[in-house]
Short mmCIF file of C-alpha atoms in Angstrom, two decimals:
data_model
loop_
_atom_site.label_atom_id
_atom_site.label_comp_id
_atom_site.label_asym_id
_atom_site.label_seq_id
_atom_site.Cartn_x
_atom_site.Cartn_y
_atom_site.Cartn_z
CA MET I 115 16.57 -6.87 29.29
CA GLU I 116 17.81 -10.08 30.95
CA THR I 117 20.75 -11.88 29.39
CA HIS I 118 19.53 -14.98 27.56
CA GLU I 119 21.38 -17.62 25.63
CA THR I 120 22.06 -16.93 21.96
CA VAL I 121 19.76 -18.85 19.62
CA LEU I 122 21.27 -17.83 16.26
CA THR I 123 24.73 -16.51 15.37
CA VAL I 124 25.44 -15.35 11.81
CA SER I 125 29.06 -14.63 10.80
CA ASN I 126 30.32 -13.23 7.50
CA LEU I 127 27.37 -14.63 5.56
CA LYS I 128 27.58 -14.15 1.78
CA VAL I 129 25.00 -14.97 -0.90
CA ASP I 130 25.77 -14.96 -4.63
CA PHE I 131 23.49 -15.66 -7.58
CA THR I 132 24.67 -16.89 -10.97
CA THR I 133 22.90 -14.97 -13.76
CA PRO I 134 23.34 -14.77 -17.57
CA ASP I 135 25.08 -11.41 -16.96
CA GLY I 136 27.54 -12.84 -14.43
CA ASP I 137 27.52 -13.31 -10.65
CA VAL I 138 25.42 -10.98 -8.49
CA GLN I 139 26.37 -10.45 -4.84
CA ALA I 140 23.08 -10.24 -2.93
CA VAL I 141 24.56 -10.44 0.60
CA LYS I 142 28.13 -9.30 1.26
CA GLY I 143 29.29 -10.66 4.60
CA THR I 144 26.61 -9.98 7.25
CA SER I 145 27.13 -10.77 10.95
CA PHE I 146 24.57 -10.58 13.77
CA SER I 147 23.05 -12.68 16.56
CA VAL I 148 19.64 -13.23 18.17
CA LYS I 149 18.98 -14.16 21.80
CA LYS I 150 16.12 -16.18 23.28
CA GLY I 151 13.05 -14.01 23.88
CA GLU I 152 14.45 -11.15 21.79
CA THR I 153 12.97 -9.45 18.72
CA LEU I 154 15.58 -8.47 16.14
CA ALA I 155 14.33 -6.36 13.22
CA ILE I 156 16.20 -6.41 9.91
CA VAL I 157 15.26 -3.31 7.93
CA GLY I 158 16.18 -1.83 4.57
CA GLU I 159 14.71 -1.04 1.17
CA SER I 160 13.79 -3.65 -1.43
CA GLY I 161 16.92 -5.33 -2.76
CA SER I 162 18.92 -4.70 0.43
CA GLY I 163 19.42 -8.45 0.97
CA LYS I 164 17.35 -8.82 4.15
CA SER I 165 15.09 -11.65 2.92
CA GLN I 166 17.93 -13.44 1.07
CA THR I 167 19.95 -13.48 4.31
CA MET I 168 17.24 -15.46 6.10
CA MET I 169 16.46 -17.67 3.08
CA ALA I 170 20.16 -18.62 2.98
CA ILE I 171 20.14 -19.49 6.69
CA MET I 172 17.08 -21.72 6.14
CA GLY I 173 18.61 -23.40 3.06
CA LEU I 174 15.80 -22.02 0.87
CA LEU I 175 17.79 -20.18 -1.81
CA ALA I 176 16.85 -20.48 -5.47
CA ALA I 177 18.78 -23.07 -7.52
CA ASN I 178 21.20 -20.43 -8.87
CA GLY I 179 22.12 -19.19 -5.35
CA ARG I 180 25.29 -19.98 -3.36
CA VAL I 181 25.92 -19.30 0.31
CA SER I 182 29.16 -19.11 2.32
CA GLY I 183 30.09 -18.06 5.85
CA SER I 184 28.44 -19.34 9.01
CA ALA I 185 24.95 -19.48 10.52
CA ARG I 186 24.83 -21.43 13.78
CA TYR I 187 21.56 -22.41 15.44
CA ARG I 188 22.76 -22.98 19.02
CA ASP I 189 25.65 -25.40 18.35
CA LYS I 190 24.54 -26.61 14.90
CA GLU I 191 26.04 -25.17 11.70
CA LEU I 192 23.29 -24.60 9.11
CA VAL I 193 25.41 -23.42 6.17
CA GLY I 194 26.41 -26.50 4.22
CA ALA I 195 24.30 -28.83 6.41
CA SER I 196 22.70 -31.85 4.72
CA LEU I 197 19.02 -31.72 3.80
CA SER I 198 18.13 -34.26 6.48
CA ASP I 199 19.96 -32.21 9.17
CA LEU I 200 18.25 -29.01 7.97
CA ASN I 201 14.85 -30.70 8.04
CA LYS I 202 15.36 -31.58 11.73
CA VAL I 203 15.65 -27.86 12.45
CA ARG I 204 13.28 -26.31 9.88
CA GLY I 205 9.63 -26.42 10.89
CA SER I 206 10.38 -27.46 14.46
CA LYS I 207 13.20 -25.36 15.97
CA ILE I 208 13.22 -22.54 13.38
CA THR I 209 10.05 -21.62 11.50
CA MET I 210 9.22 -18.91 8.98
CA ILE I 211 6.12 -16.94 7.99
CA PHE I 212 5.91 -14.96 4.77
CA GLN I 213 4.35 -11.71 3.55
CA GLU I 214 1.59 -13.19 1.40
CA PRO I 215 0.01 -16.25 3.03
CA MET I 216 -2.14 -16.97 -0.03
CA THR I 217 0.99 -17.98 -1.97
CA SER I 218 2.35 -20.01 0.99
CA LEU I 219 -0.81 -21.99 1.72
CA ASP I 220 -1.83 -24.85 -0.58
CA PRO I 221 -5.25 -24.03 -2.10
CA LEU I 222 -6.12 -27.75 -2.43
CA TYR I 223 -5.90 -28.62 1.27
CA THR I 224 -7.91 -27.40 4.27
CA VAL I 225 -6.05 -25.17 6.72
CA GLY I 226 -6.43 -27.87 9.38
CA LYS I 227 -4.52 -30.42 7.30
CA GLN I 228 -1.78 -27.89 6.54
CA ILE I 229 -1.27 -26.93 10.21
CA ALA I 230 -1.27 -30.63 11.15
CA GLU I 231 1.53 -31.47 8.69
CA PRO I 232 4.50 -30.27 10.85
CA LEU I 233 2.97 -31.97 13.91
CA ILE I 234 2.73 -35.31 12.09
CA HIS I 235 6.17 -34.91 10.45
CA HIS I 236 8.22 -33.63 13.44
CA ARG I 237 6.35 -35.04 16.44
CA GLY I 238 5.00 -38.25 14.96
CA MET I 239 1.43 -37.46 16.08
CA ASP I 240 -1.43 -39.49 14.67
CA LYS I 241 -4.22 -37.66 12.80
CA LYS I 242 -6.59 -37.53 15.77
CA ALA I 243 -4.00 -36.05 18.18
CA ALA I 244 -2.82 -33.64 15.48
CA ARG I 245 -6.39 -32.41 14.85
CA SER I 246 -6.92 -31.81 18.55
CA ARG I 247 -3.66 -29.77 18.70
CA VAL I 248 -4.66 -27.81 15.56
CA LEU I 249 -7.91 -26.76 17.25
CA GLU I 250 -5.86 -25.50 20.23
CA LEU I 251 -3.55 -23.57 17.89
CA LEU I 252 -6.42 -21.98 15.96
CA GLN I 253 -7.87 -20.83 19.28
CA LEU I 254 -4.44 -19.58 20.37
CA VAL I 255 -4.04 -17.35 17.29
CA GLY I 256 -7.57 -15.96 17.65
CA ILE I 257 -9.41 -17.63 14.75
CA PRO I 258 -13.16 -17.49 15.52
CA GLU I 259 -15.15 -20.76 15.51
CA PRO I 260 -12.05 -23.01 15.20
CA GLU I 261 -14.22 -26.18 15.00
CA ARG I 262 -15.73 -24.85 11.77
CA ARG I 263 -12.65 -23.09 10.42
CA ILE I 264 -10.39 -26.15 10.72
CA ASP I 265 -12.07 -27.56 7.58
CA SER I 266 -11.98 -24.28 5.59
CA TYR I 267 -9.81 -23.76 2.54
CA PRO I 268 -7.46 -20.74 2.34
CA HIS I 269 -9.63 -18.88 -0.20
CA GLU I 270 -12.56 -18.98 2.25
CA MET I 271 -10.66 -16.86 4.78
CA SER I 272 -9.74 -13.16 4.94
CA GLY I 273 -6.13 -11.94 4.60
CA GLY I 274 -5.81 -11.44 8.36
CA GLN I 275 -7.20 -14.92 9.10
CA ARG I 276 -4.80 -16.51 6.57
CA GLN I 277 -1.89 -14.78 8.27
CA ARG I 278 -3.10 -16.18 11.62
CA VAL I 279 -3.19 -19.66 10.05
CA MET I 280 0.43 -19.19 8.93
CA ILE I 281 1.37 -18.18 12.50
CA ALA I 282 -0.45 -21.23 13.90
CA MET I 283 1.50 -23.46 11.50
CA ALA I 284 4.78 -21.80 12.48
CA LEU I 285 4.02 -22.24 16.19
CA ALA I 286 2.79 -25.84 15.94
CA ASN I 287 6.06 -27.24 17.34
CA GLU I 288 6.80 -24.34 19.73
CA PRO I 289 9.92 -23.16 17.90
CA ASP I 290 12.99 -21.51 19.38
CA LEU I 291 13.14 -18.94 16.58
CA LEU I 292 10.41 -17.47 14.39
CA ILE I 293 11.43 -15.61 11.21
CA ALA I 294 8.67 -13.25 10.06
CA ASP I 295 9.25 -11.86 6.55
CA GLU I 296 7.08 -8.74 6.02
CA PRO I 297 4.21 -10.41 7.93
CA THR I 298 1.92 -7.37 7.98
CA THR I 299 2.66 -5.40 4.78
CA ALA I 300 -0.40 -6.61 2.83
CA LEU I 301 -2.82 -6.10 5.76
CA ASP I 302 -5.09 -3.25 6.84
CA VAL I 303 -3.79 -1.16 9.74
CA THR I 304 -6.26 -2.57 12.28
CA ILE I 305 -5.45 -6.19 11.28
CA GLN I 306 -1.74 -5.30 11.25
CA ALA I 307 -1.95 -4.07 14.83
CA GLN I 308 -3.77 -7.28 15.90
CA ILE I 309 -1.14 -9.54 14.25
CA LEU I 310 1.75 -7.66 15.90
CA GLU I 311 0.00 -7.83 19.27
CA LEU I 312 -0.58 -11.56 18.74
CA LEU I 313 3.09 -12.18 17.91
CA ALA I 314 4.24 -10.24 21.00
CA ASP I 315 1.83 -12.20 23.21
CA LEU I 316 2.93 -15.57 21.76
CA GLN I 317 6.59 -14.60 22.12
CA LYS I 318 6.10 -13.98 25.85
CA ARG I 319 4.22 -17.26 26.21
CA PHE I 320 6.81 -19.43 24.43
CA GLY I 321 9.96 -17.39 25.15
CA MET I 322 10.94 -17.62 21.48
CA ALA I 323 13.23 -15.29 19.55
CA ILE I 324 11.77 -13.39 16.58
CA VAL I 325 13.60 -12.07 13.53
CA LEU I 326 11.31 -9.53 11.88
CA ILE I 327 12.15 -8.60 8.27
CA THR I 328 10.38 -5.40 7.25
CA HIS I 329 10.63 -2.03 5.55
CA ASP I 330 8.01 -0.51 7.89
CA LEU I 331 9.89 1.46 10.53
CA GLY I 332 6.65 2.25 12.35
CA VAL I 333 6.31 -1.47 13.14
CA VAL I 334 9.99 -1.75 14.13
CA LYS I 335 9.76 1.17 16.54
CA HIS I 336 7.04 -0.56 18.54
CA VAL I 337 8.13 -4.20 18.58
CA ALA I 338 11.92 -4.55 18.14
CA ASP I 339 14.54 -4.85 20.88
CA ARG I 340 17.45 -4.49 18.44
CA VAL I 341 17.67 -3.33 14.82
CA VAL I 342 19.94 -4.29 11.90
CA VAL I 343 19.91 -1.82 8.99
CA MET I 344 20.86 -3.28 5.59
CA ARG I 345 21.64 -1.65 2.27
CA ARG I 346 22.84 -3.28 -0.96
CA GLY I 347 23.71 -6.55 0.76
CA GLU I 348 25.64 -5.05 3.67
CA ILE I 349 24.86 -4.08 7.25
CA VAL I 350 25.33 -0.32 7.52
CA GLU I 351 24.36 -0.04 11.19
CA GLN I 352 23.02 -2.12 14.06
CA GLY I 353 22.12 -1.41 17.66
CA SER I 354 19.35 -1.18 20.20
CA ARG I 355 16.01 0.25 19.13
CA GLU I 356 16.78 3.44 21.09
CA ASP I 357 20.19 3.82 19.44
CA ILE I 358 18.80 3.43 15.92
CA PHE I 359 15.74 5.66 16.34
CA GLU I 360 17.17 8.33 18.67
CA ARG I 361 20.90 8.32 17.84
CA PRO I 362 21.34 7.01 14.27
CA GLN I 363 24.97 7.25 13.09
CA GLU I 364 24.76 6.57 9.35
CA ASP I 365 23.26 8.87 6.70
CA TYR I 366 21.32 5.96 5.18
CA THR I 367 19.62 5.18 8.52
CA LYS I 368 18.79 8.86 8.95
CA MET I 369 17.30 8.90 5.43
CA LEU I 370 15.12 5.85 6.19
CA LEU I 371 13.87 7.45 9.42
CA ALA I 372 13.08 10.70 7.58
CA ALA I 373 11.23 8.89 4.77
CA GLU I 374 7.86 8.87 6.57
CA PRO I 375 5.40 10.73 4.28
CA SER I 376 5.10 14.30 5.55
CA GLY I 377 3.66 17.68 4.66
CA SER I 378 0.05 18.61 4.07
CA LYS I 379 -2.16 19.68 1.18
CA ALA I 380 -3.96 23.03 1.19
CA PRO I 381 -7.61 22.74 0.09
CA PRO I 382 -8.81 24.47 -3.10
CA ALA I 383 -10.89 27.65 -2.84
CA ASP I 384 -14.49 27.11 -1.74
CA ASN I 385 -15.67 28.41 -5.11
CA ALA I 386 -13.34 26.16 -7.16
CA PRO I 387 -15.39 24.53 -9.93
CA ILE I 388 -16.74 21.02 -9.37
CA ILE I 389 -14.99 18.64 -11.77
CA LEU I 390 -16.49 15.25 -10.78
CA GLU I 391 -19.60 14.41 -8.81
CA GLY I 392 -21.37 11.24 -7.78
CA ARG I 393 -24.77 11.36 -6.05
CA ASN I 394 -26.30 8.35 -4.28
CA VAL I 395 -23.69 6.00 -5.83
CA THR I 396 -24.82 2.41 -5.30
CA VAL I 397 -23.05 -0.74 -6.56
CA ASP I 398 -24.53 -4.23 -6.24
CA PHE I 399 -22.79 -7.47 -7.19
CA GLU I 400 -24.68 -10.68 -7.87
CA ILE I 401 -22.97 -13.61 -6.16
CA GLY I 402 -23.66 -17.04 -7.62
CA SER I 403 -24.69 -20.11 -5.63
CA GLY I 404 -22.02 -22.00 -3.71
CA ILE I 405 -21.46 -24.83 -1.23
CA PHE I 406 -23.21 -23.05 1.65
CA PHE I 407 -26.20 -21.54 -0.17
CA LYS I 408 -28.32 -22.17 -3.25
CA GLY I 409 -29.38 -19.54 -5.77
CA SER I 410 -27.74 -16.18 -6.33
CA ARG I 411 -27.75 -13.32 -3.84
CA ILE I 412 -26.99 -9.61 -4.00
CA PHE I 413 -24.00 -8.07 -2.21
CA ARG I 414 -24.11 -4.27 -1.84
CA ALA I 415 -20.50 -3.04 -2.17
CA VAL I 416 -21.26 0.71 -2.23
CA ASP I 417 -24.38 2.00 -0.54
CA GLY I 418 -25.73 5.47 -1.41
CA VAL I 419 -22.44 7.43 -1.38
CA ASN I 420 -22.17 11.14 -2.30
CA LEU I 421 -18.84 12.60 -3.46
CA THR I 422 -17.95 16.04 -4.83
CA LEU I 423 -14.43 16.62 -6.24
CA ARG I 424 -13.33 20.16 -7.05
CA LYS I 425 -10.61 21.36 -9.41
CA GLY I 426 -7.17 21.04 -7.75
CA GLN I 427 -8.57 18.98 -4.84
CA THR I 428 -7.34 15.65 -3.46
CA ILE I 429 -9.92 13.49 -1.72
CA GLY I 430 -8.44 10.60 0.26
CA ILE I 431 -10.69 7.55 0.69
CA VAL I 432 -9.73 5.26 3.58
CA GLY I 433 -11.16 2.12 5.12
CA GLU I 434 -10.33 -1.53 5.59
CA SER I 435 -10.38 -4.16 2.82
CA GLY I 436 -13.96 -4.74 1.69
CA SER I 437 -15.11 -1.25 2.71
CA GLY I 438 -16.00 -0.41 -0.92
CA LYS I 439 -13.32 2.24 -1.59
CA SER I 440 -11.90 0.74 -4.82
CA THR I 441 -15.41 -0.12 -6.10
CA LEU I 442 -16.46 3.50 -5.51
CA GLY I 443 -13.42 4.69 -7.52
CA ARG I 444 -14.36 2.50 -10.49
CA ALA I 445 -18.01 3.56 -10.28
CA LEU I 446 -16.99 7.25 -10.43
CA LEU I 447 -15.06 6.49 -13.63
CA ARG I 448 -18.12 4.63 -15.01
CA LEU I 449 -16.09 1.43 -15.31
CA LEU I 450 -18.72 -0.83 -13.75
CA GLN I 451 -22.49 -1.15 -13.59
CA SER I 452 -23.90 1.09 -10.86
CA ASP I 453 -26.85 3.26 -9.86
CA GLY I 454 -26.68 6.97 -9.06
CA ARG I 455 -26.16 10.28 -10.83
CA TYR I 456 -22.73 11.21 -12.17
CA SER I 457 -21.43 14.43 -13.70
CA PHE I 458 -18.03 15.33 -15.13
CA ASN I 459 -17.17 18.98 -15.74
CA SER I 460 -20.91 19.92 -15.53
CA THR I 461 -21.92 17.23 -18.07
CA ASP I 462 -24.30 14.47 -16.92
CA ILE I 463 -22.57 11.16 -17.74
CA SER I 464 -24.95 8.91 -15.75
CA HIS I 465 -26.49 7.08 -18.71
CA LEU I 466 -23.76 7.23 -21.33
CA ASP I 467 -22.87 3.94 -23.00
CA ARG I 468 -19.29 2.80 -23.64
CA LYS I 469 -18.99 4.64 -26.96
CA ALA I 470 -20.44 7.89 -25.61
CA MET I 471 -18.06 7.72 -22.60
CA ARG I 472 -14.95 7.47 -24.81
CA PRO I 473 -14.35 11.27 -25.18
CA PHE I 474 -14.39 11.55 -21.36
CA ARG I 475 -11.97 8.65 -20.79
CA LYS I 476 -8.98 10.76 -21.83
CA GLN I 477 -9.74 13.23 -19.03
CA MET I 478 -10.50 10.61 -16.33
CA GLN I 479 -7.57 8.30 -15.66
CA LEU I 480 -6.86 5.45 -13.23
CA VAL I 481 -3.53 4.37 -11.66
CA PHE I 482 -3.49 0.91 -10.04
CA GLN I 483 -1.85 -0.52 -6.92
CA ASP I 484 0.34 -3.06 -8.67
CA PRO I 485 2.01 -1.52 -11.71
CA TYR I 486 3.64 -4.84 -12.60
CA GLY I 487 0.23 -6.47 -12.99
CA SER I 488 -1.14 -3.59 -15.08
CA LEU I 489 1.87 -3.16 -17.42
CA SER I 490 2.08 -5.61 -20.32
CA PRO I 491 5.35 -7.59 -20.11
CA ARG I 492 5.38 -7.94 -23.91
CA GLN I 493 5.38 -4.21 -24.66
CA THR I 494 8.20 -1.71 -24.28
CA VAL I 495 7.66 1.18 -21.88
CA GLY I 496 7.25 3.50 -24.88
CA GLU I 497 4.49 1.30 -26.34
CA ILE I 498 2.75 1.08 -22.95
CA ILE I 499 2.62 4.79 -22.25
CA THR I 500 1.61 5.82 -25.81
CA GLU I 501 -1.13 3.19 -26.14
CA GLY I 502 -3.88 5.64 -25.12
CA LEU I 503 -2.78 8.11 -27.78
CA PHE I 504 -3.81 5.66 -30.56
CA VAL I 505 -7.38 5.76 -29.18
CA HIS I 506 -7.72 9.38 -28.10
CA GLU I 507 -5.39 11.21 -30.51
CA PRO I 508 -5.30 8.94 -33.59
CA ASN I 509 -3.99 11.67 -35.91
CA LEU I 510 -0.60 11.92 -34.20
CA THR I 511 2.41 10.77 -36.21
CA LYS I 512 4.90 8.23 -34.84
CA ALA I 513 7.36 11.10 -34.24
CA ASP I 514 4.66 13.07 -32.33
CA ARG I 515 3.90 10.07 -30.12
CA ASP I 516 7.58 9.54 -29.42
CA LYS I 517 7.95 13.22 -28.49
CA ARG I 518 5.00 12.94 -26.08
CA ALA I 519 6.52 9.78 -24.55
CA ILE I 520 9.80 11.62 -23.92
CA GLU I 521 7.91 14.53 -22.29
CA ALA I 522 5.87 12.16 -20.08
CA LEU I 523 8.93 10.20 -18.92
CA ASN I 524 10.80 13.42 -18.16
CA GLU I 525 7.81 14.64 -16.14
CA VAL I 526 7.80 11.54 -13.92
CA GLY I 527 11.58 11.65 -13.42
CA LEU I 528 12.60 8.75 -15.67
CA ASP I 529 15.31 8.69 -18.33
CA PRO I 530 13.55 8.94 -21.75
CA ALA I 531 15.86 6.12 -22.94
CA ALA I 532 13.70 3.89 -20.70
CA ARG I 533 11.02 3.86 -23.41
CA ASN I 534 12.92 1.16 -25.28
CA ARG I 535 13.08 -1.21 -22.29
CA TYR I 536 10.55 -3.62 -20.75
CA PRO I 537 8.71 -3.38 -17.37
CA HIS I 538 10.61 -6.29 -15.73
CA GLU I 539 13.85 -4.29 -16.07
CA PHE I 540 12.62 -1.67 -13.57
CA SER I 541 12.17 -1.47 -9.78
CA GLY I 542 8.71 -1.21 -8.18
CA GLY I 543 9.03 2.55 -7.75
CA GLN I 544 10.12 3.03 -11.37
CA ARG I 545 7.21 0.88 -12.60
CA GLN I 546 4.81 3.05 -10.62
CA ARG I 547 6.29 6.13 -12.35
CA ILE I 548 5.70 4.41 -15.72
CA ALA I 549 2.04 3.79 -14.74
CA ILE I 550 1.70 7.48 -13.79
CA ALA I 551 3.33 8.54 -17.10
CA ARG I 552 0.79 6.39 -18.99
CA SER I 553 -2.01 8.42 -17.36
CA MET I 554 -0.33 11.83 -17.64
CA ILE I 555 0.48 11.54 -21.36
CA LEU I 556 -3.26 12.04 -22.07
CA LYS I 557 -3.29 15.29 -20.04
CA PRO I 558 -6.25 14.26 -17.81
CA LYS I 559 -8.24 16.49 -15.47
CA VAL I 560 -9.04 13.77 -12.88
CA VAL I 561 -6.84 10.87 -11.75
CA ILE I 562 -8.10 8.13 -9.45
CA LEU I 563 -5.16 6.49 -7.67
CA ASP I 564 -6.00 3.08 -6.19
CA GLU I 565 -3.40 2.12 -3.51
CA PRO I 566 -0.58 3.51 -5.70
CA THR I 567 2.10 3.34 -2.99
CA SER I 568 1.15 0.39 -0.77
CA ALA I 569 3.67 -2.04 -2.32
CA LEU I 570 6.57 0.45 -2.16
CA ASP I 571 9.32 1.15 0.38
CA ARG I 572 8.77 4.24 2.55
CA SER I 573 11.58 6.20 0.84
CA VAL I 574 10.14 5.37 -2.61
CA GLN I 575 6.61 6.17 -1.38
CA ARG I 576 7.80 9.59 -0.38
CA GLN I 577 9.30 10.21 -3.84
CA VAL I 578 6.05 9.09 -5.58
CA ILE I 579 3.95 11.35 -3.32
CA GLU I 580 6.22 14.33 -4.07
CA LEU I 581 5.93 13.52 -7.80
CA LEU I 582 2.11 13.42 -7.59
CA ARG I 583 2.08 16.75 -5.73
CA ASP I 584 4.31 18.37 -8.38
CA LEU I 585 2.17 17.07 -11.25
CA GLN I 586 -1.00 18.22 -9.51
CA GLN I 587 0.35 21.73 -9.06
CA LYS I 588 1.75 21.94 -12.60
CA HIS I 589 -1.45 20.73 -14.35
CA ASP I 590 -4.12 21.77 -11.80
CA LEU I 591 -5.16 18.13 -11.44
CA SER I 592 -7.85 16.66 -9.18
CA TYR I 593 -7.11 13.36 -7.40
CA VAL I 594 -9.13 10.69 -5.66
CA PHE I 595 -6.54 8.84 -3.59
CA ILE I 596 -7.67 5.41 -2.32
CA SER I 597 -5.51 3.80 0.38
CA HIS I 598 -5.44 1.95 3.69
CA ASP I 599 -2.15 3.73 4.54
CA LEU I 600 -3.28 6.64 6.66
CA SER I 601 0.10 8.40 6.88
CA VAL I 602 0.19 8.65 3.06
CA VAL I 603 -3.43 9.87 2.91
CA ARG I 604 -2.69 12.51 5.53
CA ALA I 605 0.30 13.83 3.53
CA ILE I 606 -1.43 14.08 0.14
CA SER I 607 -5.15 14.81 0.78
CA ASP I 608 -7.02 17.97 1.74
CA HIS I 609 -10.33 16.13 2.34
CA VAL I 610 -10.82 12.60 3.71
CA ILE I 611 -13.73 10.15 3.35
CA VAL I 612 -13.81 7.19 5.77
CA MET I 613 -15.70 4.14 4.46
CA LYS I 614 -16.97 1.00 6.13
CA SER I 615 -19.24 -1.70 4.65
CA GLY I 616 -20.00 0.39 1.56
CA LYS I 617 -21.09 3.53 3.45
CA ILE I 618 -19.40 6.79 4.43
CA VAL I 619 -18.83 6.74 8.19
CA GLU I 620 -17.24 10.17 8.42
CA GLN I 621 -15.75 12.84 6.14
CA GLY I 622 -14.19 16.28 6.39
CA PRO I 623 -10.97 18.29 6.04
CA THR I 624 -7.88 16.12 6.54
CA GLU I 625 -6.71 17.80 9.76
CA ASP I 626 -10.19 17.52 11.33
CA ILE I 627 -10.41 13.80 10.57
CA PHE I 628 -6.92 13.03 11.90
CA ASP I 629 -6.81 15.42 14.87
CA SER I 630 -10.38 15.16 16.13
CA PRO I 631 -12.25 12.18 14.60
CA ALA I 632 -15.88 11.97 15.66
CA GLN I 633 -16.65 8.29 14.98
CA ASP I 634 -15.31 5.28 16.92
CA TYR I 635 -14.41 3.47 13.69
CA THR I 636 -12.26 6.40 12.52
CA LYS I 637 -10.62 6.61 15.96
CA ALA I 638 -9.79 2.88 15.82
CA LEU I 639 -8.27 3.21 12.32
CA ILE I 640 -6.11 6.16 13.34
CA ALA I 641 -5.03 4.56 16.62
CA ALA I 642 -4.01 1.37 14.77
CA ALA I 643 -2.10 3.32 12.09
CA PHE I 644 -0.14 5.63 14.35
CA THR I 645 0.45 3.60 17.52
CA HIS I 646 0.61 -0.03 16.26
#
C-alpha cells in the first residue's frame, strides 16, 4: 500500500465514567493512527471500549464521561477542543455512521431534509442547491428512485435503505475520515455485503480513511488494511490484516479468531417420531389504508408452507428480513391467526382455542432475539424464570419453585445466586441464558428459537450454541432455529429450510444446502454470508 499522510493520531487516550459505585475506566490509554485511504478495523467483544474510544474522539461522550490523552485530526487537537472548533470538524471532515439507523434518523423529518442539513450547515448551501446535491448522493449510495425517495420518512424505508441514507449523510461533505460503528450488524447477509461493497467503492472514489468498529471478524477479514484488537479498555494487539489473521500473537486474538461457530449436527433417525407438523401453513395480515392507498389490503406473510419436525431434530429456517421465517415460527406455536393443519405429538391442534391450547404451551416454548426486550425489568431473574410454573404447575410450593429455578440456572451455566438480581445487571449473553432458562424450567419438548444469537458477540454466540446443543442432547429436545446468520445455522441444524417472500425456496439436509445449493437465491445467500 502506498504511504499516505496520517489523518488521525490517537495517543494514550483514556475514558472514565463517574458512576454511583465509583469511577469506571472504559478506555485505558489507547494509541493508534489512521492514514488517508486506509481502512482500520477496531475489534473486540462488547464492553471492550471500541465505541467509547471513537465517541471520545468525536466529543460525544455521555455527561458522566471524562477523556484525557490526545486525538489529533491532522494538526488539530480534538481532546479538550471547544464545541465550536469540534463542530468545524464533525460532520464535514470527520463523520460517523451508527449500527441502528432508525435511532439516528429523526422520524419527523424526510430523509432529504436530514441529508441536506450538513450541506446547509457546513457549506452554506441554499435549499435548492442542497436538494440537488441530496439527489446526487442518494443516487451515489444506490437508493432506487431518488426523486421519490428524497421525500420519504425513515419508517417508509427498509433497514438497508436507511443505512444507505446514513452513509449519504456522512458523505455529504466528502469527509477525510468516516467512522462506521457496527454498520452492518443488524442487516441481512446480502444487504450487509452490498453496504460493505458500497463503502469500499466510495472510499476509492473519495480517498477517505475509514475506521470500522465491529465484532464481526468475517467483515474485518475482507475489508480492513490494519486491525486493532481491544479488550477491557486496552489494545492487546494491532497489526496488518495478514498479521492478525495469519500470525496472531495474543491468546485473546486467537480466541476471537477461533470463536466462529463450528461443528455440525447429526440428523435424527429416519423413523424418529414426528413431534410437530404444519401442513399448508398460510398467514395473511390485513393492512389498513394509508397515504398511498385507500381501503385495507391483504399481505400474505406465509404462503402454503409444509414443515415436519422430528424428535431430537433441529430445523434451521433462513432467509432475508420479510421472508416470513419468524411469522412461520409463531404460526407453528399457534400464537397468531393462520390457516393450515397443525399437529403436536400426534394430536391435531389446528382448531384449538386459547384455553384448549394451554396444556400444550408448556411443551412448546419460544426464545426471542432480544432477551432484554422480553425480560421484565421490574422482576428479579427468579421471578422471571418461574413465572410459567404458576400457570402450568400451580400446585408447586414456593420452595419447589425456588428449587426448580436453581436447577434451571445451573443448567444454563449461571450462578443460582443470580435469581435475586435484575436483568439490567447482566450482559447480553447472560440475559440470553436467562431467557433459555425460562423456557427450560417447563421441561418442553419443542423450542422455537427466533434469532437467539444475532445480537451477541461471536465468542458469546459460540457459548450459547454449545449450551443449546448440550440441552438438546440431555433432554432429547427438538428445535426450530430461525436466523439470518448462516454460519450459526450451519453449526446447529441438521435440516435447513430457505424462505423467500413467504414460500419455501429450497430445503434439505444442512450439508446439501450449504455445499451444493440448487436455487440461485440460496446460492446468493451463501455467497454473501461466506465471502462478504
